Amino acid sequence: MRYLVTGGAGYIGSCVSQHLIDKKHEVIIVDNLSTGLKKNIPRKSQFYKINIQDKKKIRKIFKKHKIDIVMHFAAFIDNEESVLKPKKYFKNNYLNGKSFFSCCIEQGVNKIIYSSTAAVYGNKNKRVSEKDKLSPMSPYPLSKLFLEKYLDKNKRKISCIILRYFNVAGADQNLRCGFNINKGYNLILNLCRSVYQKKKLIINGNNYKTKDGTTIRDYIHVNDLAEIHYKASKLINNKKVYYKLNCGYGFGFSVLEILKEFKKISKKKINFEFGKRRKFDIIISISNPSKLKKLINWKPKHQSLSHLVKSSLNWFNKSYKKNNNKVYK
Ligand SMILES: NC(=O)c1ccc[n+]([C@@H]2O[C@H](COP(=O)([O-])OP(=O)(O)OC[C@H]3O[C@@H](n4cnc5c(N)ncnc54)[C@H](O)[C@@H]3O)[C@@H](O)[C@H]2O)c1
């Protein structure tokens, strides 16, 4: 099959592209490198440095390559920044995404996988399933939800799976691609920075009603997520479907539990302090992945926390300039 992947120089898009190429498929990547990395782009893909909003250039690509399936990853993803700059998120994630999807539909490319986020559910004190009420708490998930709604409106014209990712971590198993170590803010990245750059970790809030007072997240390894995309693409290719599926393992870890695992694996002291709660932070975010497992027959392979931490540290270490060549096994 021939895939068009937007955001394929980014963290998840590049790992999924690599996985598709490993499965002997063809991948065309569209990315403007606003947050993505050139070195992430798989060698065997074709790359176009284009903004997804540029309909003229996107049409040209559709005319040149007969695309079977589109995977749309391109977006801005910094939740904290979205609170400060909501318009930036509305423009790129919703308006540009809408322009891109309308171009796909106009060109008859109607098999679509869209990367959404579990943050559309907001705060729920339980494992969330796809039927749960949606209540995004900040502009980032709201912009992602707007684009879901655009697909809802066009669902008769397309075969589509919307994947709502929980927290993605780890890197490609052969360390060919992974997250950008210089951009963004999330716990895994900050813990890698603490280990390698001795940066102090600030934990936002330690008085939540959870087992140890810190927030809890369901982390999914990017290799498992890549396999989900592959299986989902086979499904939309074989029949006309319209699904929204949670992508997580169904269990979560607190900030302090993750910190403890980083300490154990790296054998380094991690300098941290407790900071204030942030208004937009979700307290507990855990998936109920039953629908995903049933519909695409997915079995996780990388769910151990130690594997997830080692994989993240190995990627950071490889990308970090002062590489000390340590590989965690
Ligand atoms: N990382 C996570 O934990 C997570 C969780 C939930 C959902 N998601 C979703 O997954 C997708 C990918 O996230 P990621 O972590 O790989 O982010 P990322 O920032 O690493 O990748 C996004 C890519 O999109 C590109 N891009 C952005 N705007 C563009 C535009 N207008 N035109 C062309 N390219 C553009 C960037 O250059 C980058 O390469 C996003 O849609 C995000 O909302 C990610």
Short mmCIF file of C-alpha atoms and ligand atoms in Angstrom, two decimals:
data_model
loop_
_atom_site.label_atom_id
_atom_site.label_comp_id
_atom_site.label_asym_id
_atom_site.label_seq_id
_atom_site.Cartn_x
_atom_site.Cartn_y
_atom_site.Cartn_z
CA MET A 1 0.00 0.00 0.00
CA ARG A 2 1.03 3.60 -0.48
CA TYR A 3 0.62 5.89 2.52
CA LEU A 4 0.71 9.65 2.79
CA VAL A 5 1.89 10.57 6.29
CA THR A 6 1.65 14.17 7.51
CA GLY A 7 3.99 15.01 10.38
CA GLY A 8 6.27 12.13 9.39
CA ALA A 9 9.37 13.97 10.62
CA GLY A 10 7.82 14.17 14.07
CA TYR A 11 8.07 11.69 16.90
CA ILE A 12 5.12 9.39 16.30
CA GLY A 13 4.73 9.98 12.55
CA SER A 14 8.34 8.97 11.88
CA CYS A 15 8.13 5.82 14.01
CA VAL A 16 4.88 4.79 12.32
CA SER A 17 6.37 5.52 8.86
CA GLN A 18 9.41 3.39 9.69
CA HIS A 19 7.14 0.56 10.83
CA LEU A 20 5.15 0.71 7.56
CA ILE A 21 8.37 0.66 5.55
CA ASP A 22 9.60 -2.34 7.58
CA LYS A 23 6.35 -4.03 6.51
CA LYS A 24 7.33 -3.30 2.86
CA HIS A 25 4.86 -0.49 2.22
CA GLU A 26 5.53 2.80 0.48
CA VAL A 27 5.50 6.03 2.48
CA ILE A 28 5.27 9.63 1.28
CA ILE A 29 5.92 12.18 4.03
CA VAL A 30 4.63 15.74 4.22
CA ASP A 31 6.11 17.86 7.00
CA ASN A 32 7.11 21.52 7.34
CA LEU A 33 9.76 20.67 9.99
CA SER A 34 8.25 23.18 12.44
CA THR A 35 8.90 20.76 15.31
CA GLY A 36 10.00 17.65 13.43
CA LEU A 37 13.53 16.47 12.72
CA LYS A 38 15.03 15.74 9.33
CA LYS A 39 17.06 12.90 10.82
CA ASN A 40 13.80 11.18 11.83
CA ILE A 41 12.62 10.80 8.23
CA PRO A 42 13.07 7.19 7.12
CA ARG A 43 15.60 6.81 4.31
CA LYS A 44 13.23 4.76 2.19
CA SER A 45 10.40 7.32 2.27
CA GLN A 46 9.79 10.25 -0.09
CA PHE A 47 9.80 13.57 1.70
CA TYR A 48 8.06 16.84 0.82
CA LYS A 49 8.78 19.90 2.95
CA ILE A 50 5.29 21.36 2.75
CA ASN A 51 2.74 22.93 5.05
CA ILE A 52 -0.40 20.75 5.15
CA GLN A 53 -2.44 23.86 4.56
CA ASP A 54 -0.92 24.37 1.08
CA LYS A 55 -3.71 22.82 -1.00
CA LYS A 56 -2.01 23.43 -4.33
CA LYS A 57 1.08 21.45 -3.37
CA ILE A 58 -0.92 18.73 -1.62
CA ARG A 59 -3.09 18.28 -4.74
CA LYS A 60 0.09 17.89 -6.80
CA ILE A 61 1.26 15.08 -4.50
CA PHE A 62 -2.09 13.31 -4.82
CA LYS A 63 -1.86 13.60 -8.60
CA LYS A 64 1.71 12.32 -8.72
CA HIS A 65 1.35 9.40 -6.32
CA LYS A 66 -1.73 7.20 -6.11
CA ILE A 67 -2.29 7.35 -2.35
CA ASP A 68 -4.25 4.52 -0.71
CA ILE A 69 -4.31 5.75 2.88
CA VAL A 70 -3.67 9.01 4.66
CA MET A 71 -2.35 9.21 8.22
CA HIS A 72 -2.60 12.68 9.69
CA PHE A 73 -0.15 13.37 12.55
CA ALA A 74 0.87 16.98 11.78
CA ALA A 75 -0.10 19.27 14.66
CA PHE A 76 1.25 21.34 17.52
CA ILE A 77 1.14 19.35 20.74
CA ASP A 78 2.37 21.49 23.62
CA ASN A 79 -0.57 21.73 25.99
CA GLU A 80 0.99 24.43 28.13
CA GLU A 81 1.79 26.59 25.09
CA SER A 82 -1.77 26.16 23.83
CA VAL A 83 -3.06 27.86 26.97
CA LEU A 84 -0.84 30.87 26.21
CA LYS A 85 -1.40 30.85 22.43
CA PRO A 86 -4.82 29.32 21.74
CA LYS A 87 -5.11 30.85 18.25
CA LYS A 88 -1.89 29.17 17.11
CA TYR A 89 -3.44 25.79 18.02
CA PHE A 90 -6.84 26.55 16.53
CA LYS A 91 -5.16 27.60 13.26
CA ASN A 92 -2.72 24.71 12.85
CA ASN A 93 -4.53 21.81 14.42
CA TYR A 94 -8.06 22.64 13.33
CA LEU A 95 -8.07 25.02 10.33
CA ASN A 96 -4.99 23.58 8.61
CA GLY A 97 -6.14 20.04 9.40
CA LYS A 98 -9.58 20.80 7.97
CA SER A 99 -8.05 22.26 4.81
CA PHE A 100 -5.91 19.13 4.44
CA PHE A 101 -8.80 16.68 4.96
CA SER A 102 -11.06 18.59 2.58
CA CYS A 103 -8.31 18.30 -0.05
CA CYS A 104 -8.07 14.52 0.58
CA ILE A 105 -11.84 14.12 0.15
CA GLU A 106 -11.90 16.35 -2.94
CA GLN A 107 -9.13 14.22 -4.50
CA GLY A 108 -10.98 10.98 -3.69
CA VAL A 109 -8.49 9.87 -1.04
CA ASN A 110 -11.04 8.79 1.51
CA LYS A 111 -9.22 6.32 3.77
CA ILE A 112 -8.06 8.26 6.77
CA ILE A 113 -6.38 7.66 10.12
CA TYR A 114 -6.34 10.68 12.40
CA SER A 115 -4.17 11.12 15.51
CA SER A 116 -6.30 12.51 18.29
CA THR A 117 -5.65 12.64 21.99
CA ALA A 118 -7.03 11.15 25.18
CA ALA A 119 -7.02 14.69 26.56
CA VAL A 120 -10.39 15.17 24.82
CA TYR A 121 -11.95 13.30 27.76
CA GLY A 122 -10.73 15.76 30.38
CA ASN A 123 -10.82 14.68 34.02
CA LYS A 124 -12.46 11.32 34.70
CA ASN A 125 -11.91 9.35 37.84
CA LYS A 126 -11.87 5.99 36.05
CA ARG A 127 -10.59 4.20 32.96
CA VAL A 128 -12.21 6.01 30.06
CA SER A 129 -14.00 4.35 27.20
CA GLU A 130 -14.93 5.93 23.87
CA LYS A 131 -18.52 6.48 24.99
CA ASP A 132 -17.52 8.70 27.89
CA LYS A 133 -18.43 12.37 27.82
CA LEU A 134 -15.81 14.63 26.24
CA SER A 135 -14.63 17.66 28.18
CA PRO A 136 -11.28 19.02 26.95
CA MET A 137 -9.68 21.31 29.53
CA SER A 138 -7.38 23.41 27.32
CA PRO A 139 -7.07 24.69 23.73
CA TYR A 140 -4.80 21.83 22.57
CA PRO A 141 -7.31 18.98 23.03
CA LEU A 142 -10.13 21.30 21.98
CA SER A 143 -8.41 21.94 18.64
CA LYS A 144 -7.98 18.18 18.17
CA LEU A 145 -11.63 17.60 19.00
CA PHE A 146 -12.77 20.24 16.48
CA LEU A 147 -11.02 18.25 13.77
CA GLU A 148 -12.68 15.03 15.00
CA LYS A 149 -16.01 16.82 14.59
CA TYR A 150 -15.11 17.80 11.02
CA LEU A 151 -14.53 14.11 10.25
CA ASP A 152 -17.83 13.23 11.99
CA LYS A 153 -19.62 15.58 9.59
CA ASN A 154 -18.01 13.86 6.59
CA LYS A 155 -18.23 10.30 7.86
CA ARG A 156 -20.44 9.07 5.01
CA LYS A 157 -17.74 9.97 2.49
CA ILE A 158 -14.79 8.31 4.23
CA SER A 159 -13.48 5.13 5.82
CA CYS A 160 -11.79 6.43 8.93
CA ILE A 161 -10.34 5.54 12.31
CA ILE A 162 -9.70 8.24 14.86
CA LEU A 163 -7.05 7.08 17.32
CA ARG A 164 -7.08 8.77 20.71
CA TYR A 165 -3.58 8.30 22.10
CA PHE A 166 -2.83 8.29 25.80
CA ASN A 167 0.77 9.22 26.74
CA VAL A 168 3.25 8.06 24.15
CA ALA A 169 6.82 7.15 25.18
CA GLY A 170 9.86 5.19 24.04
CA ALA A 171 11.55 5.17 20.64
CA ASP A 172 12.00 2.97 17.59
CA GLN A 173 13.50 -0.39 18.59
CA ASN A 174 16.59 0.19 16.41
CA LEU A 175 16.80 3.85 17.50
CA ARG A 176 16.21 5.09 13.95
CA CYS A 177 13.63 7.68 15.13
CA GLY A 178 12.13 9.10 18.30
CA PHE A 179 11.14 12.28 20.14
CA ASN A 180 12.81 15.66 19.71
CA ILE A 181 15.03 16.06 22.79
CA ASN A 182 15.23 19.85 22.37
CA LYS A 183 11.55 20.69 22.10
CA GLY A 184 8.54 20.16 24.26
CA TYR A 185 7.77 19.45 27.84
CA ASN A 186 6.60 16.15 29.20
CA LEU A 187 7.54 13.94 32.08
CA ILE A 188 9.55 11.34 30.14
CA LEU A 189 11.59 13.98 28.30
CA ASN A 190 12.20 15.92 31.50
CA LEU A 191 13.33 12.80 33.32
CA CYS A 192 15.77 12.06 30.48
CA ARG A 193 17.02 15.64 30.85
CA SER A 194 17.45 15.12 34.59
CA VAL A 195 19.48 11.96 34.02
CA TYR A 196 21.75 13.34 31.27
CA GLN A 197 21.80 17.08 31.81
CA LYS A 198 21.19 17.14 35.57
CA LYS A 199 18.19 19.44 35.08
CA LYS A 200 15.91 19.77 38.07
CA LEU A 201 12.50 18.18 37.58
CA ILE A 202 9.49 20.16 38.78
CA ILE A 203 6.53 17.97 39.68
CA ASN A 204 3.35 19.99 39.28
CA GLY A 205 1.26 19.09 42.29
CA ASN A 206 1.66 16.46 44.99
CA ASN A 207 -1.66 16.78 46.77
CA TYR A 208 -4.04 15.18 44.28
CA LYS A 209 -6.36 12.41 45.44
CA THR A 210 -4.19 9.63 44.00
CA LYS A 211 -2.09 6.89 45.64
CA ASP A 212 0.94 9.17 46.18
CA GLY A 213 -0.55 12.62 45.49
CA THR A 214 0.87 12.95 41.95
CA THR A 215 -0.99 12.63 38.65
CA ILE A 216 -1.39 9.27 36.89
CA ARG A 217 -1.00 8.48 33.19
CA ASP A 218 -1.40 5.49 30.90
CA TYR A 219 1.86 5.32 28.89
CA ILE A 220 1.95 3.51 25.56
CA HIS A 221 5.18 2.58 23.79
CA VAL A 222 5.52 4.13 20.34
CA ASN A 223 6.28 0.72 18.76
CA ASP A 224 2.95 -0.64 19.99
CA LEU A 225 1.25 2.49 18.68
CA ALA A 226 2.91 1.96 15.29
CA GLU A 227 1.49 -1.56 15.10
CA ILE A 228 -1.97 -0.19 15.99
CA HIS A 229 -1.72 2.19 13.00
CA TYR A 230 -0.69 -0.62 10.72
CA LYS A 231 -3.59 -2.84 11.82
CA ALA A 232 -6.06 0.04 11.70
CA SER A 233 -4.97 0.86 8.14
CA LYS A 234 -5.61 -2.72 7.05
CA LEU A 235 -9.09 -2.49 8.52
CA ILE A 236 -10.05 0.78 6.80
CA ASN A 237 -8.62 -0.53 3.56
CA ASN A 238 -10.75 -3.67 3.59
CA LYS A 239 -14.10 -2.19 4.59
CA LYS A 240 -15.83 1.11 5.15
CA VAL A 241 -15.70 1.87 8.85
CA TYR A 242 -15.86 4.87 11.12
CA TYR A 243 -14.40 4.26 14.58
CA LYS A 244 -12.90 6.18 17.46
CA LEU A 245 -10.47 4.06 19.43
CA ASN A 246 -8.54 4.62 22.64
CA CYS A 247 -4.85 3.77 22.44
CA GLY A 248 -3.42 2.88 25.83
CA TYR A 249 -2.69 -0.22 27.90
CA GLY A 250 -5.43 0.15 30.48
CA PHE A 251 -3.21 0.85 33.48
CA GLY A 252 -1.38 3.91 34.70
CA PHE A 253 1.68 5.03 36.65
CA SER A 254 2.04 8.07 38.88
CA VAL A 255 4.75 10.69 38.34
CA LEU A 256 6.63 9.38 41.37
CA GLU A 257 6.47 5.78 40.13
CA ILE A 258 7.95 6.81 36.78
CA LEU A 259 10.64 8.84 38.54
CA LYS A 260 11.53 5.81 40.68
CA GLU A 261 11.91 3.64 37.57
CA PHE A 262 14.21 6.21 35.91
CA LYS A 263 16.32 6.26 39.05
CA LYS A 264 16.51 2.47 39.19
CA ILE A 265 17.46 2.03 35.52
CA SER A 266 19.88 4.94 35.16
CA LYS A 267 21.38 4.48 38.63
CA LYS A 268 21.51 8.28 38.80
CA LYS A 269 20.20 10.67 41.41
CA ILE A 270 17.24 12.65 40.12
CA ASN A 271 17.01 16.18 41.41
CA PHE A 272 13.36 17.23 41.79
CA GLU A 273 11.01 19.48 43.70
CA PHE A 274 7.27 19.79 44.02
CA GLY A 275 5.72 22.78 42.29
CA LYS A 276 2.20 24.13 42.08
CA ARG A 277 -0.66 22.34 40.39
CA ARG A 278 -1.45 23.55 36.86
CA LYS A 279 -5.08 24.34 36.12
CA PHE A 280 -5.24 22.38 32.89
CA ASP A 281 -3.60 19.17 34.16
CA ILE A 282 -5.72 16.04 34.12
CA ILE A 283 -5.42 14.10 37.39
CA ILE A 284 -5.92 10.54 36.17
CA SER A 285 -5.84 9.52 32.52
CA ILE A 286 -6.20 5.79 31.92
CA SER A 287 -7.63 4.08 28.88
CA ASN A 288 -10.14 1.31 28.55
CA PRO A 289 -8.65 -0.29 25.42
CA SER A 290 -11.28 -3.08 25.00
CA LYS A 291 -12.75 -1.65 21.80
CA LEU A 292 -9.33 -1.29 20.19
CA LYS A 293 -8.30 -4.83 21.13
CA LYS A 294 -11.56 -6.28 19.84
CA LEU A 295 -11.82 -4.37 16.57
CA ILE A 296 -8.25 -4.58 15.33
CA ASN A 297 -7.15 -7.66 17.26
CA TRP A 298 -4.19 -5.84 18.82
CA LYS A 299 -1.91 -7.41 21.40
CA PRO A 300 0.59 -5.11 23.17
CA LYS A 301 4.22 -6.21 23.06
CA HIS A 302 6.11 -3.40 24.80
CA GLN A 303 4.11 -2.66 27.91
CA SER A 304 6.73 -3.19 30.61
CA LEU A 305 7.62 0.06 32.34
CA SER A 306 11.32 -0.79 32.47
CA HIS A 307 11.38 -1.34 28.69
CA LEU A 308 9.62 1.97 28.13
CA VAL A 309 12.12 3.83 30.31
CA LYS A 310 15.17 2.12 28.78
CA SER A 311 13.94 2.82 25.27
CA SER A 312 13.40 6.54 26.10
CA LEU A 313 16.81 6.86 27.79
CA ASN A 314 18.59 5.10 24.92
CA TRP A 315 17.05 7.45 22.36
CA PHE A 316 17.84 10.54 24.42
CA ASN A 317 21.39 9.34 24.92
CA LYS A 318 21.82 8.74 21.19
CA SER A 319 20.47 12.20 20.34
CA TYR A 320 22.26 14.10 23.05
CA LYS A 321 25.44 15.85 21.88
CA LYS A 322 27.48 14.85 24.90
CA ASN A 323 26.70 11.23 24.17
CA ASN A 324 28.32 8.98 26.76
CA ASN A 325 27.45 5.83 24.78
CA LYS A 326 25.61 4.09 27.56
CA VAL A 327 22.97 1.63 26.36
CA TYR A 328 20.36 0.36 28.82
CA LYS A 329 19.47 -3.28 28.26
N1 LIG B 1 3.16 12.63 21.82
C1 LIG B 1 2.07 12.25 22.49
O1 LIG B 1 2.16 11.75 23.62
C2 LIG B 1 0.70 12.44 21.86
C3 LIG B 1 -0.43 12.13 22.65
C4 LIG B 1 -1.69 12.28 22.08
C5 LIG B 1 -1.82 12.68 20.76
N2 LIG B 1 -0.73 12.98 20.02
C6 LIG B 1 -0.94 13.42 18.62
O2 LIG B 1 -0.02 12.73 17.78
C7 LIG B 1 0.38 13.54 16.70
C8 LIG B 1 1.88 13.52 16.56
O3 LIG B 1 2.47 13.97 17.78
P1 LIG B 1 4.05 13.94 18.00
O4 LIG B 1 4.28 13.68 19.44
O5 LIG B 1 4.69 13.06 17.01
O6 LIG B 1 4.42 15.47 17.72
P2 LIG B 1 5.66 16.09 16.93
O7 LIG B 1 5.69 17.56 17.24
O8 LIG B 1 6.89 15.30 17.19
O9 LIG B 1 5.25 15.87 15.41
C9 LIG B 1 4.37 16.71 14.71
C10 LIG B 1 4.95 16.89 13.31
O10 LIG B 1 4.04 17.67 12.54
C11 LIG B 1 4.78 18.65 11.80
N3 LIG B 1 3.83 19.75 11.53
C12 LIG B 1 3.16 20.53 12.42
N4 LIG B 1 2.37 21.39 11.78
C13 LIG B 1 2.53 21.17 10.45
C14 LIG B 1 1.97 21.74 9.28
N5 LIG B 1 1.09 22.74 9.33
N6 LIG B 1 2.36 21.26 8.07
C15 LIG B 1 3.27 20.25 7.97
N7 LIG B 1 3.82 19.67 9.05
C16 LIG B 1 3.47 20.12 10.28
C17 LIG B 1 5.95 19.02 12.70
O11 LIG B 1 7.04 19.57 12.01
C18 LIG B 1 6.28 17.66 13.31
O12 LIG B 1 7.23 16.97 12.52
C19 LIG B 1 -0.22 14.92 16.95
O13 LIG B 1 -1.35 15.07 16.12
C20 LIG B 1 -0.63 14.89 18.42
O14 LIG B 1 -1.76 15.69 18.66
C21 LIG B 1 0.53 12.88 20.55
#
